[in-house]
PDB file of C-alpha atoms in Angstrom:
ATOM      1  CA  MET A  95      53.853  34.517 -12.584  1.00 38.00           C
ATOM      2  CA  ALA A  96      54.379  32.459 -15.748  1.00 38.00           C
ATOM      3  CA  LEU A  97      55.872  35.365 -18.711  1.00 40.00           C
ATOM      4  CA  ILE A  98      54.518  35.413 -21.804  1.00 42.00           C
ATOM      5  CA  ARG A  99      57.397  34.661 -25.346  1.00 46.00           C
ATOM      6  CA  ILE A 100      58.634  37.806 -26.192  1.00 51.00           C
ATOM      7  CA  ASP A 101      60.049  37.190 -30.175  1.00 56.00           C
ATOM      8  CA  ASP A 102      58.937  36.881 -34.225  1.00 59.00           C
ATOM      9  CA  ASN A 103      57.424  33.985 -33.278  1.00 72.00           C
ATOM     10  CA  ASP A 104      55.248  34.612 -30.469  1.00 83.00           C
ATOM     11  CA  PRO A 105      51.573  33.257 -32.011  1.00 90.00           C
ATOM     12  CA  TRP A 106      50.003  37.194 -30.609  1.00 92.00           C
ATOM     13  CA  LEU A 107      52.031  39.692 -32.645  1.00 92.00           C
ATOM     14  CA  LEU A 108      52.055  37.232 -36.027  1.00 93.00           C
ATOM     15  CA  GLU A 109      47.818  37.674 -35.967  1.00 94.00           C
ATOM     16  CA  TYR A 110      48.766  41.090 -35.048  1.00 94.00           C
ATOM     17  CA  ASP A 111      51.186  42.337 -37.798  1.00 94.00           C
ATOM     18  CA  ALA A 112      48.062  40.786 -39.534  1.00 94.00           C
ATOM     19  CA  CYS A 113      45.665  42.284 -38.700  1.00 95.00           C
ATOM     20  CA  GLU A 114      48.722  45.775 -39.680  1.00 94.00           C
ATOM     21  CA  LYS A 115      48.861  44.277 -43.466  1.00 95.00           C
ATOM     22  CA  LEU A 116      45.178  43.904 -43.965  1.00 95.00           C
ATOM     23  CA  PHE A 117      44.557  47.655 -42.824  1.00 96.00           C
ATOM     24  CA  ARG A 118      46.701  48.452 -45.083  1.00 96.00           C
ATOM     25  CA  ASP A 119      45.500  47.213 -47.934  1.00 95.00           C
ATOM     26  CA  ILE A 120      41.711  48.076 -47.573  1.00 95.00           C
ATOM     27  CA  MET A 121      43.649  51.595 -48.269  1.00 94.00           C
ATOM     28  CA  GLU A 122      45.062  50.757 -50.527  1.00 95.00           C
ATOM     29  CA  GLU A 123      42.226  49.087 -52.301  1.00 93.00           C
ATOM     30  CA  LEU A 124      39.908  52.588 -51.173  1.00 93.00           C
ATOM     31  CA  THR A 125      42.473  54.601 -52.783  1.00 93.00           C
ATOM     32  CA  MET A 126      42.472  52.784 -55.657  1.00 93.00           C
ATOM     33  CA  ARG A 127      38.721  53.340 -55.678  1.00 92.00           C
ATOM     34  CA  ASN A 128      38.223  56.927 -55.214  1.00 90.00           C
ATOM     35  CA  ARG A 129      40.094  56.641 -58.459  1.00 91.00           C
ATOM     36  CA  GLU A 130      37.278  54.692 -60.394  1.00 89.00           C
ATOM     37  CA  VAL A 131      33.772  56.633 -61.160  1.00 88.00           C
ATOM     38  CA  ARG A 132      31.050  55.701 -58.837  1.00 85.00           C
ATOM     39  CA  THR A 133      28.919  54.461 -61.144  1.00 85.00           C
ATOM     40  CA  SER A 134      31.525  52.062 -63.024  1.00 87.00           C
ATOM     41  CA  GLN A 135      31.271  48.560 -62.359  1.00 89.00           C
ATOM     42  CA  ALA A 136      35.350  48.498 -61.149  1.00 89.00           C
ATOM     43  CA  PHE A 137      33.690  51.278 -58.771  1.00 90.00           C
ATOM     44  CA  ALA A 138      31.580  48.285 -57.052  1.00 89.00           C
ATOM     45  CA  ALA A 139      33.381  45.763 -56.845  1.00 91.00           C
ATOM     46  CA  LEU A 140      36.081  47.729 -55.377  1.00 91.00           C
ATOM     47  CA  SER A 141      33.011  48.948 -52.298  1.00 91.00           C
ATOM     48  CA  ALA A 142      31.518  44.294 -51.953  1.00 92.00           C
ATOM     49  CA  ASN A 143      35.592  43.547 -51.555  1.00 94.00           C
ATOM     50  CA  ILE A 144      36.271  46.431 -48.954  1.00 94.00           C
ATOM     51  CA  ARG A 145      33.062  45.646 -47.538  1.00 94.00           C
ATOM     52  CA  PHE A 146      33.778  42.337 -47.119  1.00 95.00           C
ATOM     53  CA  ARG A 147      37.875  42.571 -45.911  1.00 95.00           C
ATOM     54  CA  MET A 148      35.955  45.259 -42.911  1.00 95.00           C
ATOM     55  CA  LYS A 149      34.702  42.889 -41.602  1.00 95.00           C
ATOM     56  CA  GLN A 150      37.446  40.255 -41.877  1.00 96.00           C
ATOM     57  CA  TYR A 151      40.127  43.316 -40.069  1.00 96.00           C
ATOM     58  CA  ASN A 152      36.806  43.670 -37.307  1.00 95.00           C
ATOM     59  CA  ALA A 153      36.760  40.065 -36.206  1.00 95.00           C
ATOM     60  CA  GLU A 154      40.424  39.893 -36.313  1.00 95.00           C
ATOM     61  CA  VAL A 155      40.764  42.886 -33.485  1.00 95.00           C
ATOM     62  CA  ARG A 156      38.017  41.718 -32.059  1.00 95.00           C
ATOM     63  CA  GLN A 157      39.980  38.089 -31.535  1.00 95.00           C
ATOM     64  CA  LEU A 158      42.962  39.715 -30.091  1.00 95.00           C
ATOM     65  CA  ARG A 159      41.192  41.834 -27.998  1.00 94.00           C
ATOM     66  CA  LYS A 160      39.492  38.356 -26.703  1.00 94.00           C
ATOM     67  CA  LYS A 161      42.860  36.503 -26.467  1.00 93.00           C
ATOM     68  CA  VAL A 162      44.966  39.573 -24.912  1.00 93.00           C
ATOM     69  CA  GLU A 163      41.366  39.605 -21.820  1.00 92.00           C
ATOM     70  CA  GLU A 164      41.926  35.632 -21.551  1.00 92.00           C
ATOM     71  CA  ALA A 165      45.767  35.596 -21.316  1.00 90.00           C
ATOM     72  CA  SER A 166      45.468  38.468 -18.637  1.00 89.00           C
ATOM     73  CA  LYS A 167      42.852  36.820 -16.826  1.00 89.00           C
ATOM     74  CA  PHE A 168      44.745  32.919 -16.981  1.00 89.00           C
ATOM     75  CA  ARG A 169      48.225  35.885 -15.856  1.00 87.00           C
ATOM     76  CA  THR A 170      50.246  34.381 -18.919  1.00 89.00           C
ATOM     77  CA  ILE A 171      51.137  36.858 -19.757  1.00 90.00           C
ATOM     78  CA  THR A 172      52.725  40.517 -17.198  1.00 92.00           C
ATOM     79  CA  VAL A 173      50.069  42.692 -16.523  1.00 91.00           C
ATOM     80  CA  GLU A 174      52.457  45.401 -18.353  1.00 93.00           C
ATOM     81  CA  GLU A 175      52.382  42.951 -21.445  1.00 92.00           C
ATOM     82  CA  ALA A 176      48.690  43.092 -21.044  1.00 92.00           C
ATOM     83  CA  GLU A 177      48.623  47.044 -20.520  1.00 94.00           C
ATOM     84  CA  ARG A 178      50.901  47.276 -24.117  1.00 94.00           C
ATOM     85  CA  ARG A 179      48.602  44.762 -25.474  1.00 95.00           C
ATOM     86  CA  SER A 180      44.911  46.659 -25.570  1.00 94.00           C
ATOM     87  CA  ARG A 181      47.042  50.045 -26.034  1.00 95.00           C
ATOM     88  CA  GLN A 182      48.096  47.902 -29.315  1.00 95.00           C
ATOM     89  CA  ILE A 183      44.426  46.885 -29.832  1.00 95.00           C
ATOM     90  CA  GLU A 184      42.321  50.374 -29.321  1.00 95.00           C
ATOM     91  CA  GLN A 185      45.109  51.139 -31.779  1.00 95.00           C
ATOM     92  CA  LEU A 186      43.223  48.622 -34.655  1.00 95.00           C
ATOM     93  CA  GLU A 187      40.026  49.896 -33.503  1.00 94.00           C
ATOM     94  CA  SER A 188      41.009  53.463 -33.332  1.00 95.00           C
ATOM     95  CA  LYS A 189      42.480  52.325 -37.709  1.00 94.00           C
ATOM     96  CA  GLU A 190      38.877  51.059 -37.616  1.00 94.00           C
ATOM     97  CA  VAL A 191      36.986  53.938 -37.658  1.00 94.00           C
ATOM     98  CA  GLN A 192      38.791  55.833 -39.314  1.00 93.00           C
ATOM     99  CA  LEU A 193      38.533  52.900 -42.783  1.00 93.00           C
ATOM    100  CA  GLN A 194      34.654  53.566 -42.060  1.00 93.00           C
ATOM    101  CA  ARG A 195      34.356  57.014 -42.173  1.00 93.00           C
ATOM    102  CA  LEU A 196      37.155  56.278 -45.324  1.00 91.00           C
ATOM    103  CA  TYR A 197      34.807  53.867 -47.230  1.00 91.00           C
ATOM    104  CA  GLU A 198      31.232  56.233 -46.268  1.00 88.00           C
ATOM    105  CA  SER A 199      32.745  59.877 -47.352  1.00 81.00           C
ATOM    106  CA  ARG A 200      32.956  58.307 -50.684  1.00 63.00           C
ATOM    107  CA  SER A 201      29.055  56.610 -50.677  1.00 60.00           C
ATOM    108  CA  THR A 202      27.649  59.785 -48.697  1.00 58.00           C
ATOM    109  CA  ASP A 203      29.093  62.273 -51.842  1.00 54.00           C
ATOM    110  CA  LEU A 204      27.390  59.624 -54.098  1.00 52.00           C
ATOM    111  CA  ALA A 205      24.461  59.482 -52.003  1.00 54.00           C
ATOM    112  CA  VAL A 206      24.156  63.867 -52.215  1.00 54.00           C
ATOM    113  CA  ALA A 207      25.213  63.647 -55.954  1.00 50.00           C
ATOM    114  CA  ARG A 208      21.716  61.641 -56.369  1.00 53.00           C
ATOM    115  CA  ALA A 209      19.538  62.831 -53.981  1.00 55.00           C
ATOM    116  CA  ASP A 210      19.746  66.618 -56.157  1.00 55.00           C
ATOM    117  CA  LEU A 211      19.192  64.878 -58.951  1.00 50.00           C
ATOM    118  CA  MET A 212      16.622  63.850 -57.759  1.00 56.00           C
ATOM    119  CA  ARG A 213      15.266  67.469 -56.764  1.00 57.00           C
ATOM    120  CA  SER A 214      15.981  68.542 -60.062  1.00 51.00           C
ATOM    121  CA  SER A 215      14.708  65.757 -61.434  1.00 48.00           C
ATOM    122  CA  THR A 216      11.096  66.246 -59.417  1.00 50.00           C
ATOM    123  CA  SER A 217      11.392  69.925 -59.171  1.00 50.00           C
ATOM    124  CA  ALA A 218      11.483  69.658 -63.886  1.00 46.00           C
ATOM    125  CA  PHE A 219       7.773  67.528 -63.289  1.00 41.00           C
ATOM    126  CA  ALA A 220       6.457  69.866 -61.292  1.00 46.00           C
ATOM    127  CA  ASP A 221       7.066  72.360 -63.459  1.00 48.00           C
ATOM    128  CA  ARG A 222       5.143  69.980 -65.831  1.00 43.00           C
ATOM    129  CA  GLY A 223       1.308  69.248 -64.161  1.00 43.00           C
ATOM    130  CA  THR A 224       2.651  66.756 -61.451  1.00 40.00           C
ATOM    131  CA  THR A 225       0.562  66.757 -58.323  1.00 38.00           C
ATOM    132  CA  SER A 226       1.030  64.594 -56.508  1.00 38.00           C
ATOM    133  CA  TRP A 227       4.283  62.121 -56.192  1.00 39.00           C
ATOM    134  CA  GLY A 228       4.378  59.536 -58.498  1.00 40.00           C
ATOM    135  CA  ILE A 229       1.323  60.880 -60.594  1.00 38.00           C
ATOM    136  CA  ASP A 230       1.139  62.519 -63.742  1.00 42.00           C
ATOM    137  CA  ASN A 231      -2.350  64.703 -64.687  1.00 42.00           C
ATOM    138  CA  ASP A 232      -1.619  64.580 -68.209  1.00 41.00           C
ATOM    139  CA  ASP A 233      -1.449  61.122 -68.914  1.00 43.00           C
ATOM    140  CA  ASP A 234      -2.023  59.380 -65.290  1.00 42.00           C
ATOM    141  CA  GLN A 235       1.356  57.422 -65.371  1.00 41.00           C
ATOM    142  CA  PRO A 236       2.401  56.668 -63.106  1.00 41.00           C
ATOM    143  CA  ILE A 237       6.723  57.786 -62.610  1.00 39.00           C
ATOM    144  CA  ASP A 238       8.485  55.716 -59.788  1.00 42.00           C
ATOM    145  CA  VAL A 239      10.342  59.033 -58.703  1.00 40.00           C
ATOM    146  CA  HIS A 240       9.703  58.021 -54.996  1.00 44.00           C
ATOM    147  CA  VAL A 241      10.138  55.009 -54.827  1.00 46.00           C
ATOM    148  CA  SER A 242      14.265  55.700 -55.475  1.00 64.00           C
ATOM    149  CA  ILE A 243      14.302  58.995 -53.188  1.00 74.00           C
ATOM    150  CA  ASP A 244      13.285  56.947 -50.859  1.00 72.00           C
ATOM    151  CA  ASP A 245      15.433  54.631 -51.201  1.00 72.00           C
ATOM    152  CA  LEU A 246      18.642  56.843 -50.913  1.00 74.00           C
ATOM    153  CA  LYS A 247      15.937  58.286 -47.659  1.00 74.00           C
ATOM    154  CA  LYS A 248      16.802  54.370 -46.299  1.00 78.00           C
ATOM    155  CA  ARG A 249      19.524  53.836 -47.300  1.00 77.00           C
ATOM    156  CA  GLN A 250      20.973  57.861 -45.459  1.00 77.00           C
ATOM    157  CA  GLN A 251      19.336  56.353 -42.668  1.00 81.00           C
ATOM    158  CA  GLN A 252      21.596  53.503 -42.953  1.00 80.00           C
ATOM    159  CA  MET A 253      24.648  55.598 -42.930  1.00 81.00           C
ATOM    160  CA  LEU A 254      23.378  57.609 -40.714  1.00 82.00           C
ATOM    161  CA  GLN A 255      23.321  54.736 -38.264  1.00 84.00           C
ATOM    162  CA  GLU A 256      26.345  53.188 -39.127  1.00 78.00           C
ATOM    163  CA  GLN A 257      28.124  56.995 -38.433  1.00 80.00           C
ATOM    164  CA  GLU A 258      26.682  57.152 -34.946  1.00 80.00           C
ATOM    165  CA  ASP A 259      28.160  53.359 -34.854  1.00 80.00           C
ATOM    166  CA  GLY A 260      31.380  54.243 -35.263  1.00 80.00           C
ATOM    167  CA  LEU A 261      31.307  57.779 -33.253  1.00 81.00           C
ATOM    168  CA  ALA A 262      30.507  55.065 -30.514  1.00 80.00           C
ATOM    169  CA  GLU A 263      32.994  52.665 -31.139  1.00 78.00           C
ATOM    170  CA  LEU A 264      35.423  55.870 -31.290  1.00 82.00           C
ATOM    171  CA  SER A 265      33.909  56.899 -27.678  1.00 81.00           C
ATOM    172  CA  LYS A 266      34.008  53.241 -26.140  1.00 80.00           C
ATOM    173  CA  VAL A 267      37.734  53.829 -27.623  1.00 83.00           C
ATOM    174  CA  ILE A 268      38.439  57.196 -25.658  1.00 86.00           C
ATOM    175  CA  SER A 269      37.032  55.927 -23.387  1.00 81.00           C
ATOM    176  CA  ARG A 270      39.671  52.843 -22.310  1.00 81.00           C
ATOM    177  CA  GLN A 271      42.377  55.210 -22.671  1.00 82.00           C
ATOM    178  CA  LYS A 272      41.191  57.380 -20.359  1.00 82.00           C
ATOM    179  CA  ASN A 273      41.014  54.543 -17.838  1.00 81.00           C
ATOM    180  CA  ILE A 274      44.120  53.793 -18.399  1.00 85.00           C
ATOM    181  CA  ALA A 275      45.401  56.318 -18.082  1.00 83.00           C
ATOM    182  CA  GLN A 276      44.132  57.063 -14.396  1.00 81.00           C
ATOM    183  CA  ALA A 277      45.150  53.720 -14.287  1.00 81.00           C
ATOM    184  CA  ILE A 278      48.946  54.317 -15.166  1.00 87.00           C
ATOM    185  CA  ASN A 279      48.198  58.122 -13.149  1.00 81.00           C
ATOM    186  CA  SER A 280      46.689  55.717  -9.179  1.00 80.00           C
ATOM    187  CA  GLU A 281      50.393  53.828 -10.229  1.00 81.00           C
ATOM    188  CA  VAL A 282      52.456  56.722 -10.074  1.00 86.00           C
ATOM    189  CA  ASP A 283      51.183  58.128  -7.281  1.00 81.00           C
ATOM    190  CA  HIS A 284      51.888  55.016  -5.177  1.00 79.00           C
ATOM    191  CA  GLN A 285      54.447  54.464  -6.342  1.00 85.00           C
ATOM    192  CA  ASN A 286      55.903  58.705  -5.086  1.00 84.00           C
ATOM    193  CA  GLU A 287      53.589  57.117  -1.462  1.00 82.00           C
ATOM    194  CA  ILE A 288      56.459  53.942  -1.229  1.00 86.00           C
ATOM    195  CA  ILE A 289      59.230  56.715  -2.513  1.00 87.00           C
ATOM    196  CA  GLU A 290      58.545  59.027   0.551  1.00 81.00           C
ATOM    197  CA  ASP A 291      58.094  56.268   2.604  1.00 80.00           C
ATOM    198  CA  LEU A 292      60.877  54.219   2.627  1.00 82.00           C
ATOM    199  CA  ALA A 293      63.037  58.062   2.795  1.00 81.00           C
ATOM    200  CA  ASP A 294      61.231  58.557   6.300  1.00 80.00           C
ATOM    201  CA  HIS A 295      62.726  55.139   7.131  1.00 78.00           C
ATOM    202  CA  MET A 296      66.303  56.202   5.962  1.00 83.00           C
ATOM    203  CA  GLU A 297      66.263  59.177   6.965  1.00 82.00           C
ATOM    204  CA  LYS A 298      65.408  57.536  11.153  1.00 82.00           C
ATOM    205  CA  THR A 299      67.977  54.818  10.313  1.00 83.00           C
ATOM    206  CA  ASP A 300      70.388  57.529   9.993  1.00 79.00           C
ATOM    207  CA  GLU A 301      68.902  58.479  13.363  1.00 83.00           C
ATOM    208  CA  ARG A 302      69.367  55.314  15.428  1.00 82.00           C
ATOM    209  CA  LEU A 303      72.645  54.700  13.922  1.00 84.00           C
ATOM    210  CA  ILE A 304      74.082  58.192  14.468  1.00 86.00           C
ATOM    211  CA  ASP A 305      72.312  57.631  18.213  1.00 81.00           C
ATOM    212  CA  GLY A 306      74.055  54.422  18.761  1.00 79.00           C
ATOM    213  CA  THR A 307      77.516  56.037  17.208  1.00 82.00           C
ATOM    214  CA  ARG A 308      77.545  58.752  20.095  1.00 80.00           C
ATOM    215  CA  HIS A 309      76.024  55.339  22.544  1.00 75.00           C
ATOM    216  CA  ILE A 310      79.159  53.496  21.265  1.00 80.00           C
ATOM    217  CA  ARG A 311      81.352  56.807  22.017  1.00 75.00           C
ATOM    218  CA  ARG A 312      80.506  57.386  26.125  1.00 74.00           C
ATOM    219  CA  THR A 313      80.468  53.618  26.324  1.00 73.00           C
ATOM    220  CA  ASN A 314      84.307  53.428  24.468  1.00 70.00           C
ATOM    221  CA  TRP A 315      84.998  56.686  26.789  1.00 73.00           C
ATOM    222  CA  SER A 316      83.466  55.336  30.751  1.00 68.00           C
ATOM    223  CA  ASP A 317      85.773  51.731  29.695  1.00 66.00           C
ATOM    224  CA  SER A 318      88.944  54.137  29.494  1.00 70.00           C
ATOM    225  CA  VAL A 319      87.889  55.768  32.266  1.00 74.00           C
ATOM    226  CA  CYS A 320      87.540  52.463  34.575  1.00 77.00           C
ATOM    227  CA  ILE A 321      90.785  51.466  33.695  1.00 79.00           C
ATOM    228  CA  TYR A 322      92.928  54.522  34.577  1.00 76.00           C
ATOM    229  CA  TRP A 323      90.976  54.133  38.625  1.00 82.00           C
ATOM    230  CA  VAL A 324      92.004  50.784  39.297  1.00 82.00           C
ATOM    231  CA  ILE A 325      95.503  51.140  38.071  1.00 84.00           C
ATOM    232  CA  ILE A 326      95.748  54.726  40.585  1.00 85.00           C
ATOM    233  CA  ILE A 327      94.293  52.097  43.580  1.00 86.00           C
ATOM    234  CA  LEU A 328      96.300  49.490  42.916  1.00 84.00           C
ATOM    235  CA  LEU A 329      99.294  51.905  42.703  1.00 84.00           C
ATOM    236  CA  PHE A 330      97.555  53.447  46.691  1.00 81.00           C
ATOM    237  CA  ILE A 331      97.280  50.221  47.671  1.00 86.00           C
ATOM    238  CA  SER A 332     100.699  49.626  47.027  1.00 82.00           C
ATOM    239  CA  ILE A 333     102.042  53.202  48.071  1.00 87.00           C
ATOM    240  CA  ILE A 334     100.279  52.038  51.258  1.00 86.00           C
ATOM    241  CA  ALA A 335     101.376  48.215  51.879  1.00 81.00           C
ATOM    242  CA  THR A 336     105.240  49.394  50.870  1.00 83.00           C
ATOM    243  CA  ALA A 337     104.748  52.178  53.201  1.00 80.00           C
ATOM    244  CA  LEU A 338     104.434  49.535  55.780  1.00 79.00           C
ATOM    245  CA  ALA A 339     106.468  47.090  55.651  1.00 67.00           C
TER     246      ALA A 339
END
């Protein structure tokens, strides 16, 4: 199986570093946006640029995961390297959820403030004799307060949906991390079983070696005794032959 080149010029590592740099740039822009007044033009411009960069960040993270899956499928990298890169991508995805929360927190504060303002305004209209949304009894002129409230409700629903999507992505990341942990645990258990089998095999081998050594010792002792008996018989025959002669 081919091994990927792990060096500073590796294309995947370069793209990963670029994605990390993009994350840091977005964090800097979020910090700059927090220093601006919510209703200012600079705040709006930074928000638009942050949204664009967050989409770019999401696309780059997906591209990194796709490349890891393809490399793992065609076995151009080892299983260990694929798991390591998957964990790195999960960290990038966690950072994406963090960016989404930081971006939405300021927007949520702005929406809440506007909602409070509109509620105060509608209360004032009610004190003046307003009996229905958008129609004043005094002069029967339409009031566009209900339009702004509807817009705020839609925006709040959109933000809630985005938060739910972020939580769903976070849940997927946690689920993948759990699966990786379970796979590592299974691999450790398998390695432990192999080690135990090796230990049992070593013990059996030692027992066979001890039995073989004992057998060799008994064989050597038997051979030595046979030689002595042969010498004794030859001497006995010689003595008999001398006596007869």
